[in-house]
Short mmCIF file of C-alpha atoms in Angstrom, two decimals:
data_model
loop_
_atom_site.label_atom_id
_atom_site.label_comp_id
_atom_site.label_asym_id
_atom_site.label_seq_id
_atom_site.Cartn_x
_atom_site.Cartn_y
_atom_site.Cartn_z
CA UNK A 895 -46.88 -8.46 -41.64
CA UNK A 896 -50.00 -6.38 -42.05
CA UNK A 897 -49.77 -2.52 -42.39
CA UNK A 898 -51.16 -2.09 -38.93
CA UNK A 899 -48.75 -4.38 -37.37
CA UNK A 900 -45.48 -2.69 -39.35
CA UNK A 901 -47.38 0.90 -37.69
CA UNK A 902 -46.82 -0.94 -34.18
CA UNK A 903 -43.69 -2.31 -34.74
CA UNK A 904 -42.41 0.90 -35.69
CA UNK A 905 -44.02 2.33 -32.95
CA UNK A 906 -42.42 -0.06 -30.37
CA UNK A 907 -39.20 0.39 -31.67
CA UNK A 908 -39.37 4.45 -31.80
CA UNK A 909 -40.31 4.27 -27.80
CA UNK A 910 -37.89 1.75 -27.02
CA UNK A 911 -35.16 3.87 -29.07
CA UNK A 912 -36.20 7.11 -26.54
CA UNK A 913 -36.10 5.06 -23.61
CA UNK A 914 -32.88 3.44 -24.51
CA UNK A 915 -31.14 7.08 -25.11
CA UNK A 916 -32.96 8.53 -22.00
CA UNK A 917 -32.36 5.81 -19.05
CA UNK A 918 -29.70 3.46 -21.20
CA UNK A 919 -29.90 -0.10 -22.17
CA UNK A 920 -29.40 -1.87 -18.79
CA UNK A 921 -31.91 0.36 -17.39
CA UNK A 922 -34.50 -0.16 -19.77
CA UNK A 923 -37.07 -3.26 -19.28
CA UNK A 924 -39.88 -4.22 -21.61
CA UNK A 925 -41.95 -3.65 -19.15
CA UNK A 926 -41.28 0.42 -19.34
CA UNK A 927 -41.76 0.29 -23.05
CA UNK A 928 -45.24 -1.66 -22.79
CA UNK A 929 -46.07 0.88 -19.85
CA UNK A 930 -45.04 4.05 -22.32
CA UNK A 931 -46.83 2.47 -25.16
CA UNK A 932 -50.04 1.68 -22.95
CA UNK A 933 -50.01 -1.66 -23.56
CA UNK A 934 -49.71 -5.03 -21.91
CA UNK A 935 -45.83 -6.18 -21.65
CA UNK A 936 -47.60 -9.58 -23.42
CA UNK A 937 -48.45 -7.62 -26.31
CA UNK A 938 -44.52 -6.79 -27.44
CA UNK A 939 -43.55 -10.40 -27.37
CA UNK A 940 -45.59 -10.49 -30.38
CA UNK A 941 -43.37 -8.23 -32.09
CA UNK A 942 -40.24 -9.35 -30.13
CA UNK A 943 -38.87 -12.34 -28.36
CA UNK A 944 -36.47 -10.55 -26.22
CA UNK A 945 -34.99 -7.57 -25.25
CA UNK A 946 -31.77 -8.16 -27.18
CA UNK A 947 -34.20 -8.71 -30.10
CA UNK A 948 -36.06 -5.29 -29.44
CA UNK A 949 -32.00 -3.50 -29.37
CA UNK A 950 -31.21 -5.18 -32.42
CA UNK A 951 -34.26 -3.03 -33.77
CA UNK A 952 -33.50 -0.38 -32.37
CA UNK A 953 -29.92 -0.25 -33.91
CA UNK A 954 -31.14 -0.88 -37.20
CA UNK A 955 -33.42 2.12 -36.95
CA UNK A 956 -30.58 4.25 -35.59
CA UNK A 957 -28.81 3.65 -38.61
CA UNK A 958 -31.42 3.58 -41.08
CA UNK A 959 -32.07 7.29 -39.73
CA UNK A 960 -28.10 8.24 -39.97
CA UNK A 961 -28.31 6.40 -43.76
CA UNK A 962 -30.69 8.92 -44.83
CA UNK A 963 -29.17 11.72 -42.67
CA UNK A 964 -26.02 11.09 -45.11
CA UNK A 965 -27.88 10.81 -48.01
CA UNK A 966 -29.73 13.74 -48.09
CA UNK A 967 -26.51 15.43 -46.74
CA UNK A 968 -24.31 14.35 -49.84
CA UNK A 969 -27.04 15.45 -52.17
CA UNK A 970 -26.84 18.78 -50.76
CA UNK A 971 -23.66 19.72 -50.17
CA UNK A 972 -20.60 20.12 -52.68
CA UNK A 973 -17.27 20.68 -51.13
CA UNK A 974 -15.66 18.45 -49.10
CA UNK A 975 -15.93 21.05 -46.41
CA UNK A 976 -19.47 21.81 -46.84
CA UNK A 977 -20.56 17.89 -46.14
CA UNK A 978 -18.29 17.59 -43.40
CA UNK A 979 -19.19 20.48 -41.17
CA UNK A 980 -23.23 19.12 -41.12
CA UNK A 981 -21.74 16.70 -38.74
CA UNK A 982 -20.42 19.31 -36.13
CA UNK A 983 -24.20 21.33 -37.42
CA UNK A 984 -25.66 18.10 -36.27
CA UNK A 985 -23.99 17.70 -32.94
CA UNK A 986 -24.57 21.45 -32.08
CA UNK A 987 -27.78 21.18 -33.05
CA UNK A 988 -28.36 18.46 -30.67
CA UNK A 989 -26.35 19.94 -27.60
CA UNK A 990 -28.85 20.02 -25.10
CA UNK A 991 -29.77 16.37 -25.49
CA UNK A 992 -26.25 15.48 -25.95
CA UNK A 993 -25.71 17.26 -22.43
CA UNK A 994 -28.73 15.35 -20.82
CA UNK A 995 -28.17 11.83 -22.32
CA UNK A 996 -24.37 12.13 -24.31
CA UNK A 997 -24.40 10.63 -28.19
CA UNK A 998 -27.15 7.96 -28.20
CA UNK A 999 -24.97 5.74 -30.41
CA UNK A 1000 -21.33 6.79 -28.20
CA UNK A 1001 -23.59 5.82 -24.60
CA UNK A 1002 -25.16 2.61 -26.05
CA UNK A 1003 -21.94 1.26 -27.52
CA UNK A 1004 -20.02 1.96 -23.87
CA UNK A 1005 -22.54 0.38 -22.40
CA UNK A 1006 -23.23 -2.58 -24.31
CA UNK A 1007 -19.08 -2.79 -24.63
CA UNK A 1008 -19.51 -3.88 -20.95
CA UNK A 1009 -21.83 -7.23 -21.38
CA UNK A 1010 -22.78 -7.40 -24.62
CA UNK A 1011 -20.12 -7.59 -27.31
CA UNK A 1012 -23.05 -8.49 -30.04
CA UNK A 1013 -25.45 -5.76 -29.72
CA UNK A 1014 -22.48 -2.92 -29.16
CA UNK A 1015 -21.45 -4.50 -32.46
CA UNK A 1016 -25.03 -4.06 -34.35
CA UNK A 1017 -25.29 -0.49 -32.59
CA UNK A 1018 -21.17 0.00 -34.00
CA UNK A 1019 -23.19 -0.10 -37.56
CA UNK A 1020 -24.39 3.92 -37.09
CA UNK A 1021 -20.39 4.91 -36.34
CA UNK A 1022 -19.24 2.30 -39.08
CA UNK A 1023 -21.39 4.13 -41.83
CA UNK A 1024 -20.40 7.75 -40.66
CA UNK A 1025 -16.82 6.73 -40.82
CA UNK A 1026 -16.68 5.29 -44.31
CA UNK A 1027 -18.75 8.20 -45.47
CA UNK A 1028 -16.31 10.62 -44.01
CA UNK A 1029 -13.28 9.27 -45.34
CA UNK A 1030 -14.71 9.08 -48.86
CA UNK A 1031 -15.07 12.77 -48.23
CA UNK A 1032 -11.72 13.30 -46.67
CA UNK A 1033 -10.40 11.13 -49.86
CA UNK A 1034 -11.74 13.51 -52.35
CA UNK A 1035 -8.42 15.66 -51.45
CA UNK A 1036 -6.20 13.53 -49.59
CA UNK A 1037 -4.79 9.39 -49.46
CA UNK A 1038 -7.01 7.04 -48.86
CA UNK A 1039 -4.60 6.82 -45.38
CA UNK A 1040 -4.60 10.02 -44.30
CA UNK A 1041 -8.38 10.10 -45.34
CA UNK A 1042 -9.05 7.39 -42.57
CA UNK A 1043 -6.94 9.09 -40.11
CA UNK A 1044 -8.73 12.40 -40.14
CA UNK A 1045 -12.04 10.88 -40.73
CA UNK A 1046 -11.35 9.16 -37.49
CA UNK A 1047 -10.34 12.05 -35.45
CA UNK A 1048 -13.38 14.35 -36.31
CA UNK A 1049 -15.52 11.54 -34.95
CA UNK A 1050 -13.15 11.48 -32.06
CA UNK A 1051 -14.22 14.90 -31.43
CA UNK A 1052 -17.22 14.70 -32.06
CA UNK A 1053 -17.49 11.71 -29.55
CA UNK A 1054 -15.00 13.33 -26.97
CA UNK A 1055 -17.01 16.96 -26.88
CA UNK A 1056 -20.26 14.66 -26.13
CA UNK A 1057 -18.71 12.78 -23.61
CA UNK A 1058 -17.40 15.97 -21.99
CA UNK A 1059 -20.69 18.01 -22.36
CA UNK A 1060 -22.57 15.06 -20.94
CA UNK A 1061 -20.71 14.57 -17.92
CA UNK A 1062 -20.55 18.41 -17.26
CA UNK A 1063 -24.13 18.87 -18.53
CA UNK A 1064 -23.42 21.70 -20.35
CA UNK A 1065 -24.70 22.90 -23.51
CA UNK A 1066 -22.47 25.40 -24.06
CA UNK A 1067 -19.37 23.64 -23.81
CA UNK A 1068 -20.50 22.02 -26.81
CA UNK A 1069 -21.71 24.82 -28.70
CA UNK A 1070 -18.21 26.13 -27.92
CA UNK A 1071 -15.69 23.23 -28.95
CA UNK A 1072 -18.18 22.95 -31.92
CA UNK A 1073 -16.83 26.24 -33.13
CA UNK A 1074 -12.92 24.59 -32.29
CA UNK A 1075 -13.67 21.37 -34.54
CA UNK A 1076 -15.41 23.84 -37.23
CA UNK A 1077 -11.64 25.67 -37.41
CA UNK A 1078 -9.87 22.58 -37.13
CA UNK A 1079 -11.57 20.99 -40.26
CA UNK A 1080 -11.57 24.45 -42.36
CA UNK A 1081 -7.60 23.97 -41.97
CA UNK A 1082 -7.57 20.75 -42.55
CA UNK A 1083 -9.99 21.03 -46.06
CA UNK A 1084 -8.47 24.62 -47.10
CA UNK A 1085 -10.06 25.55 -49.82
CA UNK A 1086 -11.49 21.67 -51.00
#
């Protein structure tokens, strides 16, 4: 693949990622992703067969992005603490879309859940990676088996509060139980 085509590949994918988060994956038709990108709906079978090809993108992006999220994350942070409060950081700092759309992986996973076992499986990739990388964290001061345990719960949080400030379209609700998960982990971590 030349350069240019890679550019709109990566283009495609970017607008059918928005789209996806903004209207959901039912919703969402190639044709709204050729109109967005001004092009022909033609044009994207180029780049994709089918829709289910274009998702399968789109899920590899998403985790790509949370990959390198994590990444940067564990080569900033020291304390088991410190790394896993940027996830509650990240959700607050997202809490108006999170209100508007709910988590883009949390939404696409429900939905897909519904029809599409496959895809909610690729798209399951994002949460998969955040979990493991969380309980290694967790681990650093606790059993591997409580590690899981509380890994799980602070992305059951993390999930619930979006859920909650999505249906309620509220911001603030998730700017407050942000704060609630914040003391929650600083008693489970103490000091580590």
């Amino acid at each position: 693949m030349t350069d240019k085509s890679q550019l709109n590949r990566t283009r495609i994918v970017e607008v059918a990622r928005e789209l996806i988060y903004e209207q959901g994956y039912a919703a969402t038709s190639l044709s709204d992703v050729a109109k967005k990108l001004g092009i022909q709906k033609g044009h994207l079978s180029y780049y994709f067969k089918s829709k289910s090809e274009l998702m399968s993108a789109v899920a590899t992006l998403k985790t790509d992005q949370i990959r390198s999220q994590i990444e940067a994350w564990s080569l900033e942070c020291g304390k088991a603490y410190d790394c896993l409060e940027r996830v509650i950081a990240m959700m607050e700092s997202a809490a108006a879309e999170l209100a508007a759309y709910g988590c883009p992986i949390g939404t696409l996973c429900d939905e897909l859940g519904k029809g599409n076992v496959e895809l909610q499986a690729e798209v399951r990739d994002s949460f998969d990676f955040l979990l493991r990388w969380m309980t290694a964290r967790f681990s650093s001061f606790m059993t591997p088996e409580d590690a899981l345990i509380h890994a799980e719960q602070l992305l059951a949080m993390a999930e619930g509060v979006a859920v909650l400030g999505h249906a309620y379209r509220d911001p603030q609700m998730i700017q407050r139980q942000a704060n609630q998960i914040r003391l929650w982990l600083r008693g489970v971590c103490g000091d580590a």
